Coordinates of C-alpha atoms and ligand atoms in Angstrom, one line a residue:
M1 CA -46.1 27.2 4.6
D2 CA -45.0 24.4 2.7
F3 CA -42.3 22.1 3.7
N4 CA -40.2 22.4 1.3
S5 CA -40.3 26.5 1.5
T6 CA -39.7 25.0 4.9
L7 CA -36.1 23.8 3.9
Q8 CA -35.9 26.7 1.9
N9 CA -35.9 29.1 4.6
I10 CA -33.4 26.8 7.3
F11 CA -30.8 29.3 4.8
P12 CA -30.0 32.9 5.6
Q13 CA -29.5 36.0 4.1
A14 CA -25.8 36.7 3.9
D15 CA -26.3 39.8 6.8
Q16 CA -28.1 37.0 9.1
I17 CA -25.0 35.3 10.2
P18 CA -24.1 36.2 13.1
A19 CA -21.0 37.8 13.6
E20 CA -19.3 35.7 16.1
Y21 CA -19.5 32.4 13.6
Q22 CA -18.8 34.3 10.4
L23 CA -14.5 33.6 9.0
D24 CA -13.6 37.2 9.3
A25 CA -12.3 36.7 5.9
P26 CA -12.2 34.1 3.1
V27 CA -9.0 32.2 3.6
H28 CA -7.4 32.2 -0.4
Q29 CA -4.2 29.6 1.0
R30 CA -1.1 31.0 -1.1
E31 CA 1.0 28.6 -0.3
Y32 CA 1.8 25.1 1.0
L33 CA 5.1 23.6 3.3
S34 CA 7.5 21.3 1.6
N35 CA 10.7 20.9 2.6
G36 CA 10.4 22.5 5.7
E37 CA 9.4 26.4 3.8
M38 CA 6.1 27.2 3.0
K39 CA 6.7 27.6 -0.9
S40 CA 4.6 30.0 -2.5
W41 CA 2.1 28.6 -4.8
E42 CA 0.8 31.7 -8.1
G43 CA -0.6 28.6 -10.3
Q44 CA -4.1 26.7 -11.0
V45 CA -6.3 27.5 -7.6
H46 CA -9.0 25.5 -6.9
E47 CA -12.1 27.5 -5.8
V48 CA -13.8 25.9 -2.4
F49 CA -17.4 26.2 -1.4
S50 CA -19.7 25.9 2.0
P51 CA -22.5 24.1 2.1
I52 CA -23.8 26.5 3.8
C53 CA -25.9 28.7 0.6
T54 CA -27.5 32.2 1.4
Q55 CA -29.8 33.2 0.2
T56 CA -28.9 35.2 -2.8
E57 CA -31.6 37.1 -6.2
Q58 CA -30.5 34.4 -8.4
G59 CA -31.9 31.5 -5.2
L60 CA -29.7 29.8 -3.1
Q61 CA -26.2 30.1 -3.4
R62 CA -23.4 28.3 -1.9
V63 CA -20.7 30.6 -0.1
L64 CA -17.5 30.6 -1.3
I65 CA -14.7 30.9 2.0
G66 CA -11.3 30.4 0.0
S67 CA -9.6 28.6 -2.4
Y68 CA -6.3 25.9 -2.2
P69 CA -3.5 24.9 -4.5
V70 CA -3.8 22.8 -7.2
C71 CA -0.4 21.7 -7.5
S72 CA 0.6 18.8 -10.0
E73 CA 2.8 16.2 -10.0
K74 CA 6.2 18.0 -10.0
E75 CA 5.8 19.8 -6.6
A76 CA 4.1 16.5 -5.3
Q77 CA 7.3 14.9 -6.9
L78 CA 9.6 17.6 -4.2
S79 CA 7.8 16.7 -1.6
L80 CA 8.0 13.0 -1.6
D81 CA 11.9 14.1 -2.2
A82 CA 12.3 16.2 0.8
A83 CA 10.5 13.4 2.6
V84 CA 12.8 11.0 1.2
A85 CA 15.6 12.6 2.1
A86 CA 14.6 13.8 5.9
Y87 CA 14.2 10.1 5.8
N88 CA 17.3 9.6 4.7
N89 CA 17.5 5.8 4.2
G90 CA 16.5 5.6 8.4
R91 CA 19.6 8.2 9.4
G92 CA 17.8 11.4 9.1
E93 CA 17.9 13.6 12.7
W94 CA 13.7 12.5 12.7
P95 CA 14.1 9.2 12.5
T96 CA 17.0 9.1 14.5
M97 CA 15.8 11.4 17.0
G98 CA 15.2 9.8 20.9
V99 CA 11.5 9.5 22.0
A100 CA 11.9 11.9 24.3
E101 CA 13.1 14.8 22.2
R102 CA 10.4 13.5 19.3
I103 CA 7.6 13.8 21.7
H104 CA 9.2 16.9 22.9
C105 CA 8.4 18.1 19.3
V106 CA 4.8 16.7 18.7
E107 CA 3.7 18.7 22.4
Q108 CA 5.3 21.9 21.2
F109 CA 3.0 21.4 17.9
T110 CA -0.1 20.7 20.2
G111 CA 0.6 23.8 22.5
K112 CA 0.4 25.6 18.6
M113 CA -2.5 23.6 17.0
I114 CA -4.4 24.8 20.0
E115 CA -3.6 29.0 19.6
Q116 CA -5.2 28.0 16.6
K117 CA -8.8 25.8 18.0
E118 CA -11.3 29.1 16.8
I119 CA -10.4 29.1 13.1
I120 CA -10.0 25.9 12.8
V121 CA -13.6 25.2 14.5
K122 CA -15.1 27.6 12.8
L123 CA -12.7 26.8 9.2
I124 CA -14.3 22.8 10.2
M125 CA -17.9 23.7 10.4
W126 CA -18.3 26.1 6.8
E127 CA -15.9 23.6 4.9
I128 CA -17.9 20.5 5.6
G129 CA -21.3 21.8 7.8
K130 CA -20.5 19.9 10.9
S131 CA -22.5 21.2 13.5
F132 CA -20.4 24.1 15.7
A133 CA -20.7 21.6 19.0
D134 CA -19.4 18.8 17.2
S135 CA -16.7 20.5 15.4
V136 CA -15.4 22.4 18.6
K137 CA -15.8 18.3 19.5
E138 CA -13.5 17.2 17.0
F139 CA -11.1 19.4 17.2
D140 CA -11.1 18.8 20.8
R141 CA -11.1 15.2 20.6
T142 CA -7.8 15.0 18.0
V143 CA -5.9 17.4 20.8
E144 CA -7.2 15.0 23.7
Y145 CA -5.7 12.0 21.1
I146 CA -2.9 13.2 20.8
Y147 CA -1.5 13.8 24.4
A148 CA -3.4 9.6 25.3
T149 CA -1.3 9.0 22.1
I150 CA 1.7 10.6 23.8
D151 CA 0.8 9.0 27.4
S152 CA 0.7 5.7 25.5
L153 CA 4.2 6.0 23.2
K154 CA 6.4 7.0 26.8
N155 CA 4.7 3.7 28.4
L156 CA 6.0 1.8 25.3
D157 CA 9.1 3.4 26.0
R158 CA 8.8 2.6 29.6
D159 CA 9.1 -1.1 28.8
S160 CA 11.7 -0.6 26.8
S161 CA 14.4 0.5 28.4
G162 CA 15.5 -2.4 30.1
F163 CA 17.5 -5.0 28.2
D164 CA 15.2 -9.3 28.3
I165 CA 17.9 -12.4 28.7
V166 CA 17.2 -15.4 27.3
D167 CA 19.1 -17.9 27.0
G168 CA 22.5 -16.6 27.4
I169 CA 21.1 -13.5 24.4
A170 CA 20.3 -10.4 26.2
A171 CA 18.5 -8.1 24.0
Q172 CA 16.8 -5.1 24.0
V173 CA 14.1 -4.5 22.2
R174 CA 12.6 -1.5 20.3
R175 CA 9.8 0.6 17.6
S176 CA 10.8 2.2 15.2
P177 CA 9.9 4.1 12.1
L178 CA 9.2 2.4 8.6
G179 CA 9.8 5.3 6.6
V180 CA 8.0 7.8 3.9
V181 CA 3.8 7.6 5.3
L182 CA 1.5 9.2 2.2
C183 CA -1.2 10.3 4.6
M184 CA -4.6 10.7 2.9
G185 CA -7.9 11.8 6.0
P186 CA -11.6 11.4 4.6
F187 CA -14.4 15.1 5.2
N188 CA -16.4 13.6 7.7
Y189 CA -13.6 13.8 10.4
P190 CA -11.0 15.8 7.8
L191 CA -9.2 16.9 11.1
N192 CA -9.5 14.1 13.9
E193 CA -9.7 10.8 11.2
T194 CA -6.5 12.4 9.3
F195 CA -5.0 13.4 12.9
T196 CA -5.3 10.2 14.5
T197 CA -3.1 8.3 11.5
L198 CA -0.4 11.0 11.2
I199 CA 0.4 12.0 14.7
P200 CA 1.6 7.8 15.2
A201 CA 3.1 8.2 12.0
L202 CA 5.3 11.0 13.1
I203 CA 5.3 10.4 16.5
M204 CA 7.6 7.3 15.0
G205 CA 10.4 8.6 13.4
N206 CA 8.3 8.5 10.3
T207 CA 8.8 11.9 7.7
I208 CA 5.2 12.7 6.2
L209 CA 3.5 13.3 3.0
F210 CA 0.1 14.9 3.6
K211 CA -3.2 15.2 1.5
P212 CA -6.0 16.8 2.4
P213 CA -9.2 16.2 2.5
K214 CA -10.9 17.1 -0.3
F215 CA -13.6 18.7 2.0
G216 CA -11.7 20.4 5.0
T217 CA -8.8 21.5 2.8
L218 CA -8.1 25.0 4.3
L219 CA -8.3 24.0 8.1
H220 CA -5.2 22.7 7.8
Y221 CA -3.3 25.3 6.7
P222 CA -3.2 27.9 10.0
L223 CA -1.4 24.4 11.4
Q224 CA 1.2 24.1 8.4
E225 CA 3.9 26.9 10.4
A226 CA 3.7 24.9 13.3
F227 CA 4.5 21.7 11.4
R228 CA 7.3 23.7 9.5
D229 CA 8.8 25.4 13.2
C230 CA 8.3 21.6 15.2
F231 CA 9.8 19.3 13.4
P232 CA 12.9 19.1 11.5
K233 CA 13.4 20.5 7.4
G234 CA 10.7 18.4 5.0
V235 CA 9.4 15.7 8.1
V236 CA 6.0 16.8 7.4
N237 CA 5.3 18.4 3.5
I238 CA 1.9 18.4 2.8
I239 CA 0.8 17.8 -0.7
Y240 CA -1.6 20.3 -2.6
G241 CA -3.2 18.7 -6.4
R242 CA -6.0 16.5 -7.8
G243 CA -5.9 13.1 -5.8
N244 CA -5.8 11.1 -8.8
T245 CA -2.8 13.8 -11.2
I246 CA -0.6 14.0 -8.3
V247 CA -0.6 9.9 -5.7
P248 CA -0.4 7.5 -8.9
G249 CA 2.5 9.3 -9.3
L250 CA 3.7 8.7 -5.3
M251 CA 3.3 5.4 -5.4
Q252 CA 4.9 4.5 -8.5
S253 CA 7.8 6.2 -7.6
G254 CA 8.1 2.9 -5.1
K255 CA 9.4 5.6 -2.3
I256 CA 6.1 5.6 -0.3
N257 CA 6.3 3.0 2.9
V258 CA 3.5 3.0 4.6
L259 CA -0.4 3.9 3.2
T260 CA -2.2 5.5 5.0
L261 CA -5.9 6.3 3.9
I262 CA -9.1 6.5 5.4
G263 CA -11.3 6.5 2.8
S264 CA -12.8 4.3 0.0
S265 CA -11.5 0.7 -0.4
K266 CA -11.9 1.4 -4.2
V267 CA -9.5 4.0 -3.8
A268 CA -7.0 2.1 -1.3
N269 CA -7.1 -0.7 -4.5
E270 CA -6.2 1.4 -7.1
L271 CA -3.3 2.6 -5.0
K272 CA -1.7 -0.1 -3.5
K273 CA -1.2 -1.5 -6.8
Q274 CA 0.4 1.4 -8.4
H275 CA 3.2 0.3 -6.6
P276 CA 6.0 -1.4 -7.8
K277 CA 7.4 -2.8 -4.5
V278 CA 4.2 -4.2 -3.3
N279 CA 6.2 -7.0 0.2
R280 CA 7.3 -3.3 0.6
L281 CA 4.4 -1.4 1.2
R282 CA 2.0 -1.5 4.2
A283 CA -1.0 -0.6 4.4
V284 CA -2.9 1.3 7.1
L285 CA -6.4 1.9 5.8
G286 CA -10.4 2.9 8.0
L287 CA -12.7 1.7 4.5
D288 CA -16.6 1.4 3.3
A289 CA -18.6 0.4 6.0
K290 CA -22.5 -1.1 5.8
N291 CA -23.0 -1.1 9.6
A292 CA -26.5 -3.3 10.4
A293 CA -28.4 -2.7 13.7
I294 CA -30.1 -5.8 15.1
V295 CA -33.7 -4.7 16.3
T296 CA -35.0 -8.7 18.0
A297 CA -38.9 -9.2 18.9
N298 CA -36.9 -9.0 22.1
A299 CA -35.8 -5.7 22.0
D300 CA -36.5 -2.0 24.2
I301 CA -38.0 -0.3 21.3
E302 CA -37.6 3.1 23.2
L303 CA -33.9 2.3 23.3
A304 CA -33.1 0.7 20.3
V305 CA -35.3 3.9 18.8
K306 CA -33.7 6.2 20.0
E307 CA -29.8 4.2 19.5
T308 CA -30.3 3.9 15.8
L309 CA -31.6 7.3 15.9
T310 CA -28.2 8.8 16.4
G311 CA -26.5 5.7 15.1
S312 CA -27.6 6.6 11.6
L313 CA -28.6 10.3 12.0
S314 CA -25.2 11.9 13.7
F315 CA -23.8 14.5 10.6
N316 CA -26.5 13.3 8.6
G317 CA -24.9 9.7 8.4
Q318 CA -22.3 11.2 7.3
R319 CA -19.7 8.6 9.1
C320 CA -18.3 5.2 8.8
T321 CA -19.5 3.9 11.9
A322 CA -22.3 4.7 10.8
L323 CA -25.6 3.0 11.1
K324 CA -26.3 2.2 7.3
I325 CA -29.5 -0.8 7.8
V326 CA -31.4 -1.0 10.3
W327 CA -33.3 -5.4 10.3
V328 CA -36.7 -5.3 12.8
H329 CA -37.8 -7.8 13.1
R330 CA -41.5 -8.0 11.7
S331 CA -43.6 -8.7 15.3
I332 CA -42.3 -5.3 15.6
A333 CA -42.0 -3.4 13.0
D334 CA -44.8 -1.3 12.6
E335 CA -43.6 0.0 15.7
F336 CA -40.6 0.7 15.0
I337 CA -40.8 2.8 12.2
S338 CA -44.1 4.8 13.6
Q339 CA -41.3 5.4 17.3
F340 CA -38.7 6.2 15.4
N341 CA -40.2 8.5 12.7
Q342 CA -42.0 11.1 15.3
A343 CA -37.6 11.1 16.6
V344 CA -36.7 11.6 13.0
A345 CA -39.8 14.5 13.0
G346 CA -38.3 15.9 16.9
L347 CA -34.9 16.3 14.9
K348 CA -33.6 20.2 14.6
F349 CA -32.6 21.3 11.5
G350 CA -31.1 24.2 10.4
M351 CA -27.4 25.4 9.8
P352 CA -24.8 24.8 12.3
W353 CA -24.2 27.0 13.9
E354 CA -27.7 27.3 15.2
K355 CA -27.6 25.4 19.1
G356 CA -29.6 22.2 18.9
V357 CA -29.2 21.7 15.7
S358 CA -29.0 17.6 14.6
L359 CA -29.4 17.9 10.6
T360 CA -27.7 20.2 8.3
P361 CA -26.6 21.2 4.5
L362 CA -24.5 18.4 2.6
P363 CA -21.0 19.5 1.6
E364 CA -20.4 17.0 -1.7
P365 CA -22.2 18.8 -4.1
N366 CA -23.4 15.8 -6.7
K367 CA -25.1 14.1 -3.1
I368 CA -28.2 14.9 -3.0
E369 CA -28.9 13.9 -6.3
Y370 CA -27.4 10.4 -5.7
L371 CA -29.3 10.2 -2.8
N372 CA -33.0 10.8 -4.3
A373 CA -31.4 7.9 -7.1
C374 CA -30.9 5.7 -4.3
I375 CA -35.3 6.7 -2.7
E376 CA -36.2 5.9 -7.0
D377 CA -34.2 2.6 -6.9
A378 CA -36.2 1.5 -3.4
K379 CA -39.5 2.7 -4.7
A380 CA -39.2 1.0 -7.9
H381 CA -38.3 -2.5 -6.4
G382 CA -41.3 -2.4 -3.8
A383 CA -40.3 0.6 -0.6
S384 CA -42.1 4.0 0.3
V385 CA -40.6 7.2 1.9
M386 CA -42.6 5.8 5.7
N387 CA -41.9 9.7 7.7
E388 CA -43.5 12.7 7.0
N389 CA -41.7 15.0 4.5
G390 CA -39.2 12.1 4.5
G391 CA -36.0 12.8 1.1
S392 CA -37.8 16.3 0.5
S393 CA -34.1 18.8 -0.3
A394 CA -33.7 22.8 -1.0
G395 CA -30.4 24.0 -1.5
S396 CA -27.4 21.4 -0.2
F397 CA -30.0 20.2 2.4
F398 CA -31.5 17.1 2.2
Y399 CA -34.3 15.8 5.2
P400 CA -34.1 12.4 6.2
A401 CA -35.8 9.7 4.9
V402 CA -37.0 6.3 6.1
V403 CA -37.4 3.8 4.0
Y404 CA -39.3 0.4 3.9
P405 CA -39.2 -2.2 3.4
V406 CA -35.6 -2.8 1.9
N407 CA -35.0 -6.1 0.1
K408 CA -32.4 -7.2 -1.7
N409 CA -32.6 -6.0 -5.4
M410 CA -32.6 -2.2 -3.9
K411 CA -29.1 -0.2 -3.8
L412 CA -30.3 0.8 -0.5
Y413 CA -29.6 -2.1 0.4
H414 CA -25.9 -3.0 -0.4
E415 CA -24.8 0.3 -1.3
E416 CA -23.1 2.8 2.2
Q417 CA -24.8 6.2 1.2
F418 CA -22.6 7.8 3.6
G419 CA -25.6 10.3 4.1
P420 CA -29.6 11.0 5.4
I421 CA -31.2 7.8 4.6
V422 CA -32.6 5.3 6.8
P423 CA -33.2 1.6 4.9
V424 CA -35.2 -0.6 7.0
V425 CA -35.6 -4.2 6.2
S426 CA -37.8 -6.9 8.4
F427 CA -36.6 -10.0 9.4
D428 CA -38.7 -13.4 10.7
D429 CA -36.1 -15.2 11.3
L430 CA -33.3 -14.8 12.5
E431 CA -30.6 -16.2 10.3
E432 CA -31.4 -13.7 7.7
T433 CA -29.5 -10.4 9.5
I434 CA -25.9 -13.2 10.1
E435 CA -26.7 -14.1 6.1
Y436 CA -27.0 -10.7 5.7
L437 CA -23.4 -9.9 7.3
I438 CA -22.2 -13.0 6.1
E439 CA -22.5 -12.2 2.2
A440 CA -22.3 -8.5 2.7
T441 CA -18.9 -7.1 1.1
H442 CA -17.8 -3.9 4.8
G443 CA -17.9 -6.1 7.5
Q444 CA -16.8 -3.0 10.0
Q445 CA -19.7 -3.2 13.0
V446 CA -23.2 -4.2 14.0
S447 CA -25.4 -3.3 16.7
I448 CA -27.8 -5.3 18.2
F449 CA -30.8 -4.5 20.3
S450 CA -32.5 -7.8 23.0
N451 CA -33.5 -8.6 26.3
N452 CA -33.3 -11.4 25.6
S453 CA -29.6 -12.8 27.2
S454 CA -29.9 -16.0 25.4
E455 CA -30.6 -14.9 21.8
V456 CA -27.8 -12.0 22.3
A457 CA -25.6 -14.8 23.1
A458 CA -26.5 -16.6 19.8
L459 CA -25.7 -14.0 17.9
I460 CA -22.3 -12.5 19.6
D461 CA -20.6 -15.9 18.4
P462 CA -21.2 -15.8 14.7
L463 CA -21.0 -11.6 14.6
V464 CA -17.0 -11.4 16.5
N465 CA -16.6 -13.2 13.2
Q466 CA -18.5 -11.4 10.7
V467 CA -17.2 -7.4 12.0
S468 CA -15.1 -6.7 14.2
R469 CA -17.6 -4.9 16.8
V470 CA -20.3 -5.7 17.9
N471 CA -22.3 -3.2 20.4
I472 CA -25.3 -4.6 22.7
N473 CA -28.9 -2.0 22.8
T474 CA -25.7 0.8 22.1
Q475 CA -24.6 2.7 18.8
C476 CA -21.8 1.9 16.1
Q477 CA -18.8 4.1 17.0
R478 CA -15.9 4.2 17.0
G479 CA -14.6 5.1 20.6
P480 CA -13.3 5.2 23.1
D481 CA -10.7 6.1 21.3
V482 CA -8.6 3.3 23.4
F483 CA -10.9 0.8 22.2
P484 CA -9.0 -0.7 18.7
F485 CA -10.8 0.5 15.6
T486 CA -10.9 -1.6 12.7
G487 CA -12.8 -3.5 10.6
R488 CA -13.3 -7.1 8.0
K489 CA -13.0 -7.5 4.7
D490 CA -12.6 -4.4 2.6
S491 CA -14.1 -2.0 5.6
A492 CA -10.5 -1.8 6.5
E493 CA -6.3 -2.5 7.1
G494 CA -5.5 -3.0 10.7
T495 CA -5.9 -1.4 13.4
L496 CA -6.1 2.1 14.9
S497 CA -6.2 3.1 18.4
V498 CA -4.5 4.9 20.2
A499 CA -1.8 2.2 21.7
D500 CA -1.9 0.6 18.1
A501 CA -1.5 3.2 15.8
I502 CA 2.1 3.1 16.9
R503 CA 3.0 0.1 16.7
A504 CA 1.3 -0.1 13.0
F505 CA 3.2 2.8 11.9
S506 CA 6.7 2.0 13.5
I507 CA 8.2 -2.0 13.6
R508 CA 10.3 -3.6 16.0
S509 CA 14.3 -4.0 16.0
L510 CA 16.5 -4.9 18.5
V511 CA 19.6 -5.4 19.5
A512 CA 20.6 -8.3 21.1
F513 CA 24.6 -9.7 22.3
K514 CA 26.4 -13.3 23.7
M515 CA 26.2 -12.1 27.6
N516 CA 30.5 -13.1 27.7
S517 CA 32.2 -10.3 30.1
A518 CA 33.8 -8.0 26.3
N519 CA 29.8 -7.8 25.3
K520 CA 28.8 -6.4 28.8
Q521 CA 32.2 -3.8 29.1
L522 CA 30.6 -2.6 25.4
I523 CA 27.2 -2.0 25.9
N524 CA 27.9 -0.7 29.0
E525 CA 30.7 1.4 27.7
I526 CA 27.6 2.8 24.9
V527 CA 25.1 2.7 27.7
H528 CA 26.9 4.8 29.5
Q529 CA 28.4 7.5 27.4
D530 CA 24.7 8.0 25.8
T531 CA 26.1 7.4 22.1
S532 CA 23.1 6.3 21.1
N533 CA 19.5 7.3 21.2
F534 CA 18.4 3.8 20.0
L535 CA 20.0 1.8 22.5
S536 CA 19.8 3.2 26.0
T537 CA 17.6 2.5 29.1
K538 CA 17.1 6.8 29.8
F539 CA 13.6 6.3 31.5
I540 CA 10.7 8.7 30.6
F541 CA 9.1 9.8 33.4
Ligands
G3H601 O1 -15.8 8.1 10.3 C1 -15.7 7.0 11.0 C2 -15.5 7.7 12.1 O2 -14.3 6.3 12.7 C3 -16.6 7.7 13.1 O3 -16.3 8.2 14.2 O4 -17.8 6.5 15.7 O5 -16.5 8.2 17.2 O6 -18.1 9.7 15.0 P1 -16.9 8.3 15.2

């Protein structure tokens, strides 16, 4: 059988999909959470087609798995009004609630979220084609992240439960919310990355307008009643509709205090510019990246291949942290490519529910055309596809292509391909790799592969000032989630991590007073009578 037929045949007949991975029924969402109510929707809807195709008489067809509301600006504005009213200039129930009570609400929500694990995991798999195993991991990692956030906030609150006395002035310093947060997540981690901003923003007392990602939308439906039941009215509102129709008006209202977006720098720039009061808008952004691997002549080639393989091709290269260009010293380039090709050939490809599968169909409808165009462009500028069957495709599946030698005239040198193409560039002098990173518009992470300590040290010092994480003999990645996750240039604004995120979505406020006997008595009365949620010495155990 030729390879194209092999690829065609990875897609099943409808009746060959194992029962335990099937959705019980398509999810046709006709309601959404706004102002504490599930509002029903009878207008236009968007049909969701899975990246998973089935064999039909008309050839491979994406499976219809549901639909969701396409609301207009009017509904988005009503949800904005609800979030503004719930915040009530910082006087609402949620922003003034004590930390322990807010934590309790988030714990209740997490319990209800865990009850929905099965359907959410299936929807991650069906909506974005992520392997079932990785979809489970995404869910579990998100729950762990929420519990870690709760622990981190408890620690922060414990540290803030006393007073500092300096130069005769006493102060209690705590963190308070910022206002209304517009939260938008990416399709590649539609649950996890969305919740790494939404949950910290929420738990710190902000009110939320949440727009689900363009793929990975339906999986948020099973959580809406939990949001409604666990938080005061209007604290969490979920908006649906075309981003370019509903989001600009929200920004132009000037009522959004924080924009948090994991997505493209182009969208972030456009949205920020729409806000009329630039100084009032905070932005917490995780954006584009083109992380490079640098494999020097002193690298352990086997190890470098193993790490760059998962670094570049996990979830088909659709990770912001993926290695998107591999620089290899000319003296070992042939050997590296030969071993890398062999490793690619060993990756299992198929349907997301298959055990051990690494390569799966892609959700974005025009992605394969884009990837083909990148390869054509590289060929026109002198590169070749080095691995057997590289760049073959069928339906929504694209087989990884290792492209070499890549140079600066090619799209693959500059653009974030966000898919299963591995561009390889050879170099003679390490200075070329440093120059590449200096000139790049992105600055998230880099991976250095070398066993020579002085060579590694000589790269670390310039590179920590170009990117925000230098990985040694290790692929680029976000985790562990307690480590700071950020980037320079067009790659990020602000820092996320369990501890950083709760700081990013809050500001320090303090209550200060001169230490005289009248003030001491006054403050003692407030604390002992428990009349303020902010000024309090209560300790969360
Ligand atoms: O898409 C970007 C994600 O933050 C990457 O996270 O490195 O854990 O896959 P990861």
